[in-house]
Short mmCIF file of C-alpha atoms in Angstrom, two decimals:
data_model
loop_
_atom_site.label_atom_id
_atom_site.label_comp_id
_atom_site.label_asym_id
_atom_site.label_seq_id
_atom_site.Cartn_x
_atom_site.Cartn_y
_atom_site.Cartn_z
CA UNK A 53 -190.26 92.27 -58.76
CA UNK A 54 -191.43 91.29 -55.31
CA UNK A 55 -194.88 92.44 -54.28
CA UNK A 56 -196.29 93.80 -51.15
CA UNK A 57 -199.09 90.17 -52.02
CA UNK A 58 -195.99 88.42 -51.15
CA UNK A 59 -194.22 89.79 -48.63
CA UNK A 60 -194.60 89.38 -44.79
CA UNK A 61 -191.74 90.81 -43.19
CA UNK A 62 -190.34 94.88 -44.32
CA UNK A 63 -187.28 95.62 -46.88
CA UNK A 64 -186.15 98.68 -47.71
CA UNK A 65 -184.60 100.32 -50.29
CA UNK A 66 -183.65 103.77 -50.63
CA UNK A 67 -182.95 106.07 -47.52
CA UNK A 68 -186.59 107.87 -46.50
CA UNK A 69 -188.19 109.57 -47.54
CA UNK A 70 -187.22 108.08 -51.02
CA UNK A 71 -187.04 110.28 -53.72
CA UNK A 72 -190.59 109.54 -55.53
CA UNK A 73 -191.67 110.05 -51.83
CA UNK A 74 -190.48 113.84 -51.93
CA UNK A 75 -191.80 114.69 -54.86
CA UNK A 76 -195.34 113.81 -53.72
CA UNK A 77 -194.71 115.84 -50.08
CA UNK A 78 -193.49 119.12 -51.84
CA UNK A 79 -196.93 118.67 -53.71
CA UNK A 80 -198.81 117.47 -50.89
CA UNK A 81 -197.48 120.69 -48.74
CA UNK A 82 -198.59 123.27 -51.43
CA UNK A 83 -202.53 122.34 -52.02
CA UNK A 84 -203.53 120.45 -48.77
CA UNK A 85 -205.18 121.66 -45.92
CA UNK A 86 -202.69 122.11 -43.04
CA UNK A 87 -204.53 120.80 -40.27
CA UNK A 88 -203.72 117.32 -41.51
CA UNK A 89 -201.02 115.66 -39.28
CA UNK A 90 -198.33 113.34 -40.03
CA UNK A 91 -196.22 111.50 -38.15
CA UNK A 92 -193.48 110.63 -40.60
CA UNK A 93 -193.19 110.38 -44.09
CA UNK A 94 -194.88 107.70 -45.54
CA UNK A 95 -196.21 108.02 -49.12
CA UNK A 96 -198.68 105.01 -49.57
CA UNK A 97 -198.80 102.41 -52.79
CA UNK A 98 -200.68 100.03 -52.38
CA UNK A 99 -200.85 97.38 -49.61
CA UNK A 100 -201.85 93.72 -48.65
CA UNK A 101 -202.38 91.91 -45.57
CA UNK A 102 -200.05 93.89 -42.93
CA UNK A 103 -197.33 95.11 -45.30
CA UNK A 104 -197.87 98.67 -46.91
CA UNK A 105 -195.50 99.67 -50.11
CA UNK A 106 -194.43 103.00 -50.80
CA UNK A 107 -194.23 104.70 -53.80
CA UNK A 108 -190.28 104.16 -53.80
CA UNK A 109 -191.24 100.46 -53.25
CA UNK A 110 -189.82 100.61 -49.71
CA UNK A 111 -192.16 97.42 -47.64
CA UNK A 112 -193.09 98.43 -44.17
CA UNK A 113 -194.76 96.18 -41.61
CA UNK A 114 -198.07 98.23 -40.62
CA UNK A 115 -198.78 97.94 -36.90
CA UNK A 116 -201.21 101.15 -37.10
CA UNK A 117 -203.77 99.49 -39.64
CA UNK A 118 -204.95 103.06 -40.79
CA UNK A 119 -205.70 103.73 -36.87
CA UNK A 120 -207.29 100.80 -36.41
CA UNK A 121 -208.94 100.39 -39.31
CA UNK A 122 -207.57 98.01 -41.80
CA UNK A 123 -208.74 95.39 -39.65
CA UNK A 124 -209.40 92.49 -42.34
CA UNK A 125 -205.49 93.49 -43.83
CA UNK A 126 -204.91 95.43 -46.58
CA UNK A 127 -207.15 94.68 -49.80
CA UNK A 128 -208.08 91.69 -48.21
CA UNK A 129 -208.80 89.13 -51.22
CA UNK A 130 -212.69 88.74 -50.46
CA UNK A 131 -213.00 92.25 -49.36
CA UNK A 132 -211.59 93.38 -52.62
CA UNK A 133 -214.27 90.78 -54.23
CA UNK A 134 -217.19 91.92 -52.36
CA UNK A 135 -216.60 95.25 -53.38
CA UNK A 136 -216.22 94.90 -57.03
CA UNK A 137 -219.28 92.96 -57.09
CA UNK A 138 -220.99 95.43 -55.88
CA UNK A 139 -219.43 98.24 -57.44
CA UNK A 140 -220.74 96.45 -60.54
CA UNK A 141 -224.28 96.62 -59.54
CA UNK A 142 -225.59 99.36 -57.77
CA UNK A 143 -223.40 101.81 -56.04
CA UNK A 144 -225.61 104.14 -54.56
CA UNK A 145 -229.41 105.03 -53.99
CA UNK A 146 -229.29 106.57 -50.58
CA UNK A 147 -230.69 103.96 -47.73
CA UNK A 148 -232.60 106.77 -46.08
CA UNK A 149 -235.01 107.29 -48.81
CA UNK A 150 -234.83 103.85 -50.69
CA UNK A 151 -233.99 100.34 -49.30
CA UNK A 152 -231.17 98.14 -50.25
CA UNK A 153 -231.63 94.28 -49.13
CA UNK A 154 -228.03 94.42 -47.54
CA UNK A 155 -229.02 97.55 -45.53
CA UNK A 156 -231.20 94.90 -42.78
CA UNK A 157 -228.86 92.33 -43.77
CA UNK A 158 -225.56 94.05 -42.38
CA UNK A 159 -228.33 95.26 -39.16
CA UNK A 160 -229.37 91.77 -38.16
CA UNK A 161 -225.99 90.81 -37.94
CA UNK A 162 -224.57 93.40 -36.03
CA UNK A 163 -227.21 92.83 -33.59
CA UNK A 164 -226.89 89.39 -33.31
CA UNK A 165 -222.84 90.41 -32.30
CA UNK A 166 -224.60 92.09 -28.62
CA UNK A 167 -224.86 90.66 -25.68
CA UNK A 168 -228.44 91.40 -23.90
CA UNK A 169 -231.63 90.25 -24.26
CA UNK A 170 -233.29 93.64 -25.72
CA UNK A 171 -233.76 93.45 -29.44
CA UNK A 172 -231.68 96.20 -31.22
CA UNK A 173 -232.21 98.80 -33.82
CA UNK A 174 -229.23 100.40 -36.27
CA UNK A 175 -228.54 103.44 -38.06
CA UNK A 176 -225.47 103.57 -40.51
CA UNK A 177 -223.40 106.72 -41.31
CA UNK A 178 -219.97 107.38 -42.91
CA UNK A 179 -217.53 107.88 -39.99
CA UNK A 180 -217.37 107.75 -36.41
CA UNK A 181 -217.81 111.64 -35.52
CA UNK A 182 -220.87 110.91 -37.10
CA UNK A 183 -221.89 108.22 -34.65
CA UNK A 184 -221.44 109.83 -31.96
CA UNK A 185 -223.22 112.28 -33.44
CA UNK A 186 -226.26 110.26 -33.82
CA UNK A 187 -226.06 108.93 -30.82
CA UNK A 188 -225.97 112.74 -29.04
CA UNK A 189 -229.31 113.31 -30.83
CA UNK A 190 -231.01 110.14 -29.91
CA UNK A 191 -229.72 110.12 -26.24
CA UNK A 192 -231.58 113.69 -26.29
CA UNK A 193 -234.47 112.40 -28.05
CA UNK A 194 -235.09 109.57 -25.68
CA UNK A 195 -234.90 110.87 -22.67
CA UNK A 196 -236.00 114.39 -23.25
CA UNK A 197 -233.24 115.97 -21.41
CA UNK A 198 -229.81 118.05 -22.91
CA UNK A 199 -227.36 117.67 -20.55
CA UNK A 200 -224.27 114.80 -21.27
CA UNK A 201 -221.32 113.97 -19.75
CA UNK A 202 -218.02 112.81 -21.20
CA UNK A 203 -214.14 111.78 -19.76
CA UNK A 204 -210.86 113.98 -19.69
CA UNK A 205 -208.61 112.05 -22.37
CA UNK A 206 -212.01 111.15 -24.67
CA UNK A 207 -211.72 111.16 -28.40
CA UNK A 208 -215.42 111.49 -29.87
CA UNK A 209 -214.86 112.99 -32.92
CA UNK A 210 -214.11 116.71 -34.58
CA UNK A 211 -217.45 117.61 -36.12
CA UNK A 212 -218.98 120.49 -33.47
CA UNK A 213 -220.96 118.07 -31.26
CA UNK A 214 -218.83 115.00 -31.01
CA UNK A 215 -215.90 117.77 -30.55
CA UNK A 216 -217.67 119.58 -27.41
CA UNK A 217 -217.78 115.59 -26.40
CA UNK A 218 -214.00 115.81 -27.20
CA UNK A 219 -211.51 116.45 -24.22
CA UNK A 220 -208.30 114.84 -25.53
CA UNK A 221 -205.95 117.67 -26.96
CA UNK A 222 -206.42 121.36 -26.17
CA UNK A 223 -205.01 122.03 -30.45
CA UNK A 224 -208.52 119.81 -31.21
CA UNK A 225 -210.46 122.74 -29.91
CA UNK A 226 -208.44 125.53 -30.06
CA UNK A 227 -210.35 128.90 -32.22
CA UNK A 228 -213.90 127.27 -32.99
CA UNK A 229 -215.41 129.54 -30.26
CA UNK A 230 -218.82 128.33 -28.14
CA UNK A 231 -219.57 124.26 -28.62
CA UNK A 232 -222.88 122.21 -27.75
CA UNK A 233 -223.84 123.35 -24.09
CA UNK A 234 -224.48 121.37 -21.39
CA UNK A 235 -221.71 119.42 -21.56
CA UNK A 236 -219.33 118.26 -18.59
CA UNK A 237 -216.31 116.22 -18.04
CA UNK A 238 -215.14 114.00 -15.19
CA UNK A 239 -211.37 112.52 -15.56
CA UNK A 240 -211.11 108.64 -16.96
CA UNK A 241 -209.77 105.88 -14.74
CA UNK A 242 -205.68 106.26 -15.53
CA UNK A 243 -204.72 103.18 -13.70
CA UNK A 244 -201.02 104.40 -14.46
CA UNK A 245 -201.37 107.58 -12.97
CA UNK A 246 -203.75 106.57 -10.33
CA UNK A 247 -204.19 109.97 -7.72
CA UNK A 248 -205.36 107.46 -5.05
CA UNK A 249 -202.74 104.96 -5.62
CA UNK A 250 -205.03 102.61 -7.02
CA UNK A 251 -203.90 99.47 -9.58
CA UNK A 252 -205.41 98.39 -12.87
CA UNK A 253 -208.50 96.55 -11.77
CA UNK A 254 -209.27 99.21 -8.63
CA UNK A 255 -208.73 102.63 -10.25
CA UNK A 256 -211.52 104.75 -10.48
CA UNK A 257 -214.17 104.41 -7.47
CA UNK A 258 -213.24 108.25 -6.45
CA UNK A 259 -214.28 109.18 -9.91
CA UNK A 260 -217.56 107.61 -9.19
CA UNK A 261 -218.05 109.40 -6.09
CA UNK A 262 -217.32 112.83 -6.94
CA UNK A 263 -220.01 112.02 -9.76
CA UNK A 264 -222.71 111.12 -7.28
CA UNK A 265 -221.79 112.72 -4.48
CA UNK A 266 -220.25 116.50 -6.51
CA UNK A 267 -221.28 116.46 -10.24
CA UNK A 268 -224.79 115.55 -9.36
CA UNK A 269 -225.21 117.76 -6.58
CA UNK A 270 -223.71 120.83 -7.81
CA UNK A 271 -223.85 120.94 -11.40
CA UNK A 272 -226.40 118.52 -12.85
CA UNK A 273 -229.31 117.37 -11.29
CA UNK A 274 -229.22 113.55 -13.24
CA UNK A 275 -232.85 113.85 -13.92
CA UNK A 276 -231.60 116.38 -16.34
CA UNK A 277 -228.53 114.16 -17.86
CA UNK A 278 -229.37 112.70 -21.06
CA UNK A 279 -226.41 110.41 -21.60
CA UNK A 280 -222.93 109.65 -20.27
CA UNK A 281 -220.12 108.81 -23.21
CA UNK A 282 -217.10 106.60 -22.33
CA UNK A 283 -214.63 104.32 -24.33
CA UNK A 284 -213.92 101.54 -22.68
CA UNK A 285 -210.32 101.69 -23.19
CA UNK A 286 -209.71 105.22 -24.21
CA UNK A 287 -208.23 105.45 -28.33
CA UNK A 288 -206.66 109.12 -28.47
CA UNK A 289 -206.23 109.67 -25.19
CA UNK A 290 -202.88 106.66 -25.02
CA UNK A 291 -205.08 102.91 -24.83
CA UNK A 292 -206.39 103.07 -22.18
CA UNK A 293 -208.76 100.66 -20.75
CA UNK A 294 -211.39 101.33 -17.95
CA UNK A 295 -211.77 98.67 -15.33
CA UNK A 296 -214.01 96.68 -15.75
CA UNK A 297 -215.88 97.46 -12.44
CA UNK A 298 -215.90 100.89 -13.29
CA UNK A 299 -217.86 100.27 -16.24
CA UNK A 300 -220.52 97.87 -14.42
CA UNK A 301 -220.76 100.82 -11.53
CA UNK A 302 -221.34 103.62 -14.14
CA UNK A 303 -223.89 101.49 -15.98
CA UNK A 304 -225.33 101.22 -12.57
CA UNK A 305 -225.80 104.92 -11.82
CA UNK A 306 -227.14 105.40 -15.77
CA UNK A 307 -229.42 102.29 -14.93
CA UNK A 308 -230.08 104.08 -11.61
CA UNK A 309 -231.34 107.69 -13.14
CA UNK A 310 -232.55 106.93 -15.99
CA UNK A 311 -229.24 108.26 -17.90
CA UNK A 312 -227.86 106.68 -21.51
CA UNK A 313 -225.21 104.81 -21.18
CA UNK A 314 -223.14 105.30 -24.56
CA UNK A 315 -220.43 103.11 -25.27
CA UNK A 316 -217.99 104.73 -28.13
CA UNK A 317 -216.65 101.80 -29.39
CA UNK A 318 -215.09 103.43 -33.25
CA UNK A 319 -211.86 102.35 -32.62
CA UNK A 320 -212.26 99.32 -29.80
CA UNK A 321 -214.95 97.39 -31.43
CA UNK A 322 -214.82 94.97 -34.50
CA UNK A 323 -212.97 92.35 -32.50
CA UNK A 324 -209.71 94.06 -32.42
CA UNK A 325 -209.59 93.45 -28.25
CA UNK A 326 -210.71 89.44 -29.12
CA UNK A 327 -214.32 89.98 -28.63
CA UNK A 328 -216.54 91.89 -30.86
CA UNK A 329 -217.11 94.63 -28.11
CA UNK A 330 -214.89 96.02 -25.66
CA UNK A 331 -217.49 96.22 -23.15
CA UNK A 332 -218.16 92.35 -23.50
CA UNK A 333 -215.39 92.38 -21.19
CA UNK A 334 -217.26 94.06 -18.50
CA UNK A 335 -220.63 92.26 -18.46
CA UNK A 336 -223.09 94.64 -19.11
CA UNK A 337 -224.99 96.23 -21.91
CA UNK A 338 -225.14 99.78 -22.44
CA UNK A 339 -228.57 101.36 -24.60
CA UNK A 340 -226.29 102.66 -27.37
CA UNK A 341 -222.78 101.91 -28.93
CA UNK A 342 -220.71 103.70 -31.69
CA UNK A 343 -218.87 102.08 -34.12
CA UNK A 344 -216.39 102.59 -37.29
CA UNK A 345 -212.81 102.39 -38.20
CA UNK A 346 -212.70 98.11 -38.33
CA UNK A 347 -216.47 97.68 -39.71
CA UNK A 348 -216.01 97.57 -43.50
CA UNK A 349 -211.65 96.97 -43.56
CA UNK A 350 -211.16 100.96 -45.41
CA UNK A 351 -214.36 101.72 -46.93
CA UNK A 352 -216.11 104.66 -44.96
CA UNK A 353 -218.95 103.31 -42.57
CA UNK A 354 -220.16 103.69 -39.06
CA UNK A 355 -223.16 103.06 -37.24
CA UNK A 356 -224.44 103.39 -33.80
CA UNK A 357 -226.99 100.92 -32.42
CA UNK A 358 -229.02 101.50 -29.89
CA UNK A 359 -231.67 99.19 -27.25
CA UNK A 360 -235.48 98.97 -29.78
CA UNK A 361 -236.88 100.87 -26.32
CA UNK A 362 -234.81 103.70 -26.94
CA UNK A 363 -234.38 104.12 -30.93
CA UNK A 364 -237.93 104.83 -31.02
CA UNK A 365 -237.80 108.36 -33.16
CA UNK A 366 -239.94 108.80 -36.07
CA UNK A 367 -239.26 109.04 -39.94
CA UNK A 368 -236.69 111.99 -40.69
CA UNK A 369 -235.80 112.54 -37.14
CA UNK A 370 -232.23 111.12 -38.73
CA UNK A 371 -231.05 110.70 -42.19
CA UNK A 372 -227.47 110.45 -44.14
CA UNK A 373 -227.50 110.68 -47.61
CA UNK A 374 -224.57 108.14 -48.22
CA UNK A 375 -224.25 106.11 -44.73
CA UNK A 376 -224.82 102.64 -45.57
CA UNK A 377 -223.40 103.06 -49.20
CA UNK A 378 -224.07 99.71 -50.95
CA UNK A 379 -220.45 99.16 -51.70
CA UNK A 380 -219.19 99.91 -47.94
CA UNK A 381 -221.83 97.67 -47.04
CA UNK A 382 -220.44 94.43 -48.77
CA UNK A 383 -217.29 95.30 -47.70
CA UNK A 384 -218.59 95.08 -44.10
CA UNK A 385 -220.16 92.02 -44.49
CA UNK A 386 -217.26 90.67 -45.81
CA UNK A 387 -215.21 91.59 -43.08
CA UNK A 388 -217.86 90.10 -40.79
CA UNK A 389 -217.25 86.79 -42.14
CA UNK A 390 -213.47 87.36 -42.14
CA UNK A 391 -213.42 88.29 -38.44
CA UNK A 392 -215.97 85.98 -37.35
CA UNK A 393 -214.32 83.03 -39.39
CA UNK A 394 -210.86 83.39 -37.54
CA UNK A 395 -209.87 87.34 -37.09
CA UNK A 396 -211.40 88.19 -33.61
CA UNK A 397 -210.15 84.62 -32.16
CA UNK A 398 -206.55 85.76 -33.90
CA UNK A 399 -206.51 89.25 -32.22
CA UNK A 400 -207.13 87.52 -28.79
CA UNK A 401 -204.45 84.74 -29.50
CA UNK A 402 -202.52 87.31 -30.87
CA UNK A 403 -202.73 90.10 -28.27
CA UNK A 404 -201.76 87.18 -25.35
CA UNK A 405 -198.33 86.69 -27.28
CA UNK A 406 -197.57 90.21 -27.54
CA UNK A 407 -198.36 90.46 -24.11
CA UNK A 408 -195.94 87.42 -23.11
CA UNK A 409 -193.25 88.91 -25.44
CA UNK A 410 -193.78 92.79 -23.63
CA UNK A 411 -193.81 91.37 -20.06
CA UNK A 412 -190.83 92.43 -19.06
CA UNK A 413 -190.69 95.39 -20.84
CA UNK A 414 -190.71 98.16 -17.94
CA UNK A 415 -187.97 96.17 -16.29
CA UNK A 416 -185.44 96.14 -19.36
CA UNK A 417 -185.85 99.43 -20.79
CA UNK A 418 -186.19 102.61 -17.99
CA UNK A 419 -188.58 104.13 -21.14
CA UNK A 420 -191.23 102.46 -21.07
CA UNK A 421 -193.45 102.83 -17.79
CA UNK A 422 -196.31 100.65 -18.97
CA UNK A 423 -197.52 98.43 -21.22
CA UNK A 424 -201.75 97.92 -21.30
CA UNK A 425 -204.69 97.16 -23.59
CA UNK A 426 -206.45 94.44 -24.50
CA UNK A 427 -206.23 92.05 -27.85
CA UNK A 428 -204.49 93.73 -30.38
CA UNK A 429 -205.12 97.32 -29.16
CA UNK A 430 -202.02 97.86 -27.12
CA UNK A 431 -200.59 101.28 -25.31
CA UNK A 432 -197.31 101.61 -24.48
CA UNK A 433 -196.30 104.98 -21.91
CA UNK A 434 -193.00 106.26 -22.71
CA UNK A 435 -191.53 108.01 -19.73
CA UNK A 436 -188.43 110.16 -19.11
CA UNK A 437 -188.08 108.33 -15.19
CA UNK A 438 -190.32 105.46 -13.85
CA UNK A 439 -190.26 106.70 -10.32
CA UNK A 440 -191.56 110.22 -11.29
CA UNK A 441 -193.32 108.88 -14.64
CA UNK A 442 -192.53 111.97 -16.15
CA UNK A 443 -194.01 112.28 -19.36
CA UNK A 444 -191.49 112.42 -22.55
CA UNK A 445 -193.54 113.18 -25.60
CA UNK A 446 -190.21 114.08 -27.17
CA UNK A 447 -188.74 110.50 -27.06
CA UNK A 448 -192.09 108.72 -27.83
CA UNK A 449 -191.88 110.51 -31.29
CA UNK A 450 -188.38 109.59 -31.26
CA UNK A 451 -189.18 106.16 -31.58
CA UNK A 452 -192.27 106.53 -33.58
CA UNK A 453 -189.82 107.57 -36.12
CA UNK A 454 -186.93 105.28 -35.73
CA UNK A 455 -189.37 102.50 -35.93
CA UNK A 456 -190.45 103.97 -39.36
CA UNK A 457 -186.87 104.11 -40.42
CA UNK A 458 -186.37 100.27 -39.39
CA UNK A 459 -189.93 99.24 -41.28
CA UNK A 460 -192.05 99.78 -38.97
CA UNK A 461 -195.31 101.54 -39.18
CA UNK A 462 -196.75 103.04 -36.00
CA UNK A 463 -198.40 105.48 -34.34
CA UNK A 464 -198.88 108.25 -31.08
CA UNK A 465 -201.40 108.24 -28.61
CA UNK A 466 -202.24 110.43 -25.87
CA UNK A 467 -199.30 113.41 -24.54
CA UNK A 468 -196.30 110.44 -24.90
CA UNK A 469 -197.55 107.06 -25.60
CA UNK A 470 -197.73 104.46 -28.80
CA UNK A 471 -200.45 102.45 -30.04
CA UNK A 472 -200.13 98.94 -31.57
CA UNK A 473 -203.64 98.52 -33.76
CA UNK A 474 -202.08 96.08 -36.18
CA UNK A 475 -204.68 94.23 -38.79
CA UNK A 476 -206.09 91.35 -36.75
CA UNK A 477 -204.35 88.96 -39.60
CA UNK A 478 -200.90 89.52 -37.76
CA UNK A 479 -198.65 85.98 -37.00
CA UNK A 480 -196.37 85.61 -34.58
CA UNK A 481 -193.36 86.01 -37.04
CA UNK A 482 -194.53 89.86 -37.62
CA UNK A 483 -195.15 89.80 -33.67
CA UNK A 484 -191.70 88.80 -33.68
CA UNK A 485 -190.54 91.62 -35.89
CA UNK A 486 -192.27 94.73 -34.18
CA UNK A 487 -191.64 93.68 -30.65
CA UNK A 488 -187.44 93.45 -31.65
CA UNK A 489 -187.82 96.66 -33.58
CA UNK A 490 -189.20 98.45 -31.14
CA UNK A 491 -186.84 97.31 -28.40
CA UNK A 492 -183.97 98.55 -30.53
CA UNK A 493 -185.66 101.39 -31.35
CA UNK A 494 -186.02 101.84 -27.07
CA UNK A 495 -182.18 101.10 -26.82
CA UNK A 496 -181.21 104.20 -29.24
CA UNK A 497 -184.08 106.39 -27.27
CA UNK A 498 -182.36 105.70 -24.15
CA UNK A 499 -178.94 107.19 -25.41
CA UNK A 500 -181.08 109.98 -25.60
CA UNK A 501 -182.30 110.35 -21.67
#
């Protein structure tokens, strides 16, 4: 029998869902919690490299990498390794009341990943709602103030303070009454749907006004703002990136009045745009940064890390019982090898072809009204006209499901677009594959319009 270990390229076998596959979604549907979502049904094996197995041993290229997280493959070889190791040996003690020699180990390198001169200071949790958790507190802490500001479109997170940071679907807030206070949102650069007319690299200097010259005026005095929260290309809200002098203006302001600049980087960071950092691409250096999804390759980690002048909070200001779990630990540092060794430099190389092959997409297919990102995070807008660029939500899930049904996993973003996060271990022959699967799967969706 052929193994997902050897296989690079989908085959399928029974029609889907297969009938193993059923049985497990008439269980699934009578004991789990509704407010998961799924986009199709996929009933997961096991998995290597890009190619996920079902329990009907259907093979399905994965271009959503467990939203971007999967970014070493699946069960990466020394991944798997580290974490048997360490499984072996100590699984858990709890970093915030014992130490663990990979704890500072994991730190140091993480820090040496960030641009700046300022020495840098971690804290690991379990997922990136807690991040940006953290980083809410210690934005508060350092500056003394309450007040934060976030972007239409942002995805922070669904515990209650990330959430209040949260401003990308109405359903994501919908019946948990009063959030954190003192919150505010101003709308993200949307080159796309630019209200001034504005292109990719211009997009966004009104924005910037009406947050000097209205937000600070009339609703926030900035002395009182403790932090301002961006991604730099936006994850839920459809991949979308910020300019890049839109990010050097707003650390400008922050720099300006004394604001934190937080950079949410949980599902743009860990090379996937062929740096380390998104905001590498920008120049400039923000006082904290969130991270996740890609740091340990599956195993549940975050961490936000912050400037050594502002994590300066004393002992149990901040604690986690399990963040930094030994186990999820050596998986991250073997990932940091793995993407250091040739993954990030993959995802750039990677991301150009993709790029090349999806030039001409917008003139081919009337669909698709624009193609963005940057590495291997990639948005695609699916559109019911180009000259209106009326939004069609209903044919983006259209295709999000032929593509399944063709062996091809991936995945919505924002009101009608699709994100490409494949693992950063992609070739060009799986390139290949999802870039002509996709166009055929655009060809049926037309019949459609």
């Amino acid at each position: 029998m052929i193994t997902a270990t050897e296989m690079k390229l989908p085959r399928l076998l029974t029609q889907l869902p297969g009938p193993n596959a059923k049985r497990v979604l008439e269980r699934d549907a009578k004991v789990m919690s509704p407010s998961y979502t799924r986009d199709y049904p996929l009933v997961a094996k096991r998995g290597r490299g890009a190619i996920v197995e079902d329990v009907d041993g259907n093979m399905f290229l994965d271009f959503a990498a467990g939203i971007a997280v999967c970014s070493t493959g699946h069960c990466h070889p020394k991944v798997v390794e580290a974490i048997q190791k360490q499984a072996a040996e100590l699984i858990h003690m709890s970093g915030t009341d014992f130490y663990y020699e990979s704890l500072p180990q994991l730190a140091e390198r993480l820090v040496r990943t960030m641009p700046g001169a300022e020495h840098k200071r971690v804290f690991f949790g379990n997922s990136g709602t807690e991040a940006v958790e953290g980083a809410i507190k210690l934005a508060r802490y350092a500056t003394k103030r309450d007040k934060l500001i976030a972007f239409y479109g942002a995805f922070h997170g669904r515990t209650m303070g990330s959430l209040s940071l949260t401003a990308s679907k109405s359903s994501q807030r919908k019946g948990f009454g009063s959030l954190l206070s003192g919150v505010e949102h101003i709308h993200y650069p949307y080159a796309y749907r630019c209200a001034h007319g504005h292109g990719p690299q211009t997009c966004g200097a009104e924005i910037l006004e009406m947050l000097e010259n209205d937000m600070f005026k009339r609703l926030f005095d900035p002395e009182d703002v403790a932090g301002i929260i961006i991604e730099p290309i936006q994850g839920e809200g459809g991949y979308i990136p910020a300019p890049k002098f839109f990010l050097q203006e707003l650390q400008r302001i922050c720099r300006k009045h004394g604001i934190m600049l937080i950079l949410d980087e949980v599902q743009s960071g860990m090379g996937r745009t062929g740096k380390w950092w998104a905001y590498e691409h920008a120049g400039i250096e923000p006082d904290i940064i969130t991270t996740a999804k890609g740091i340990a390759s599956g195993m549940p980690l975050s961490a936000f890390i912050a400037k050594e002048s502002v994590m300066k909070w004393g002992p149990g200001a901040h604690g986690s019982t399990f963040g930094g779990n030994p186990v999820s630990i050596a998986a991250a540092l073997a990932t940091m090898d793995l993407l250091e060794g040739q993954y990030i430099e993959n995802a750039r190389h990677m991301g150009d072809y993709l790029f090349g092959r999806m030039a001409d997409w917008t003139r081919r297919f009337k669909v698709v009204g624009d193609v963005r990102g940057r590495g291997l995070m990639i948005g695609i807008e699916i559109v019911r006209d180009q000259r209106t660029k009326e939004r069609a939500a209903d044919l983006r899930n259209a295709i999000v499901d032929l593509a399944f049904h063709k062996g091809l996993l991936v995945l919505g973003a924002g009101e009608n677009s699709i994100r490409l996060s494949p693992p950063l271990l992609i070739d060009e022959e799986q390139a290949d594959f999802a870039v002509k699967t996709l166009e055929d799967c655009f060809r049926e969706a037309e019949k459609k319009t």
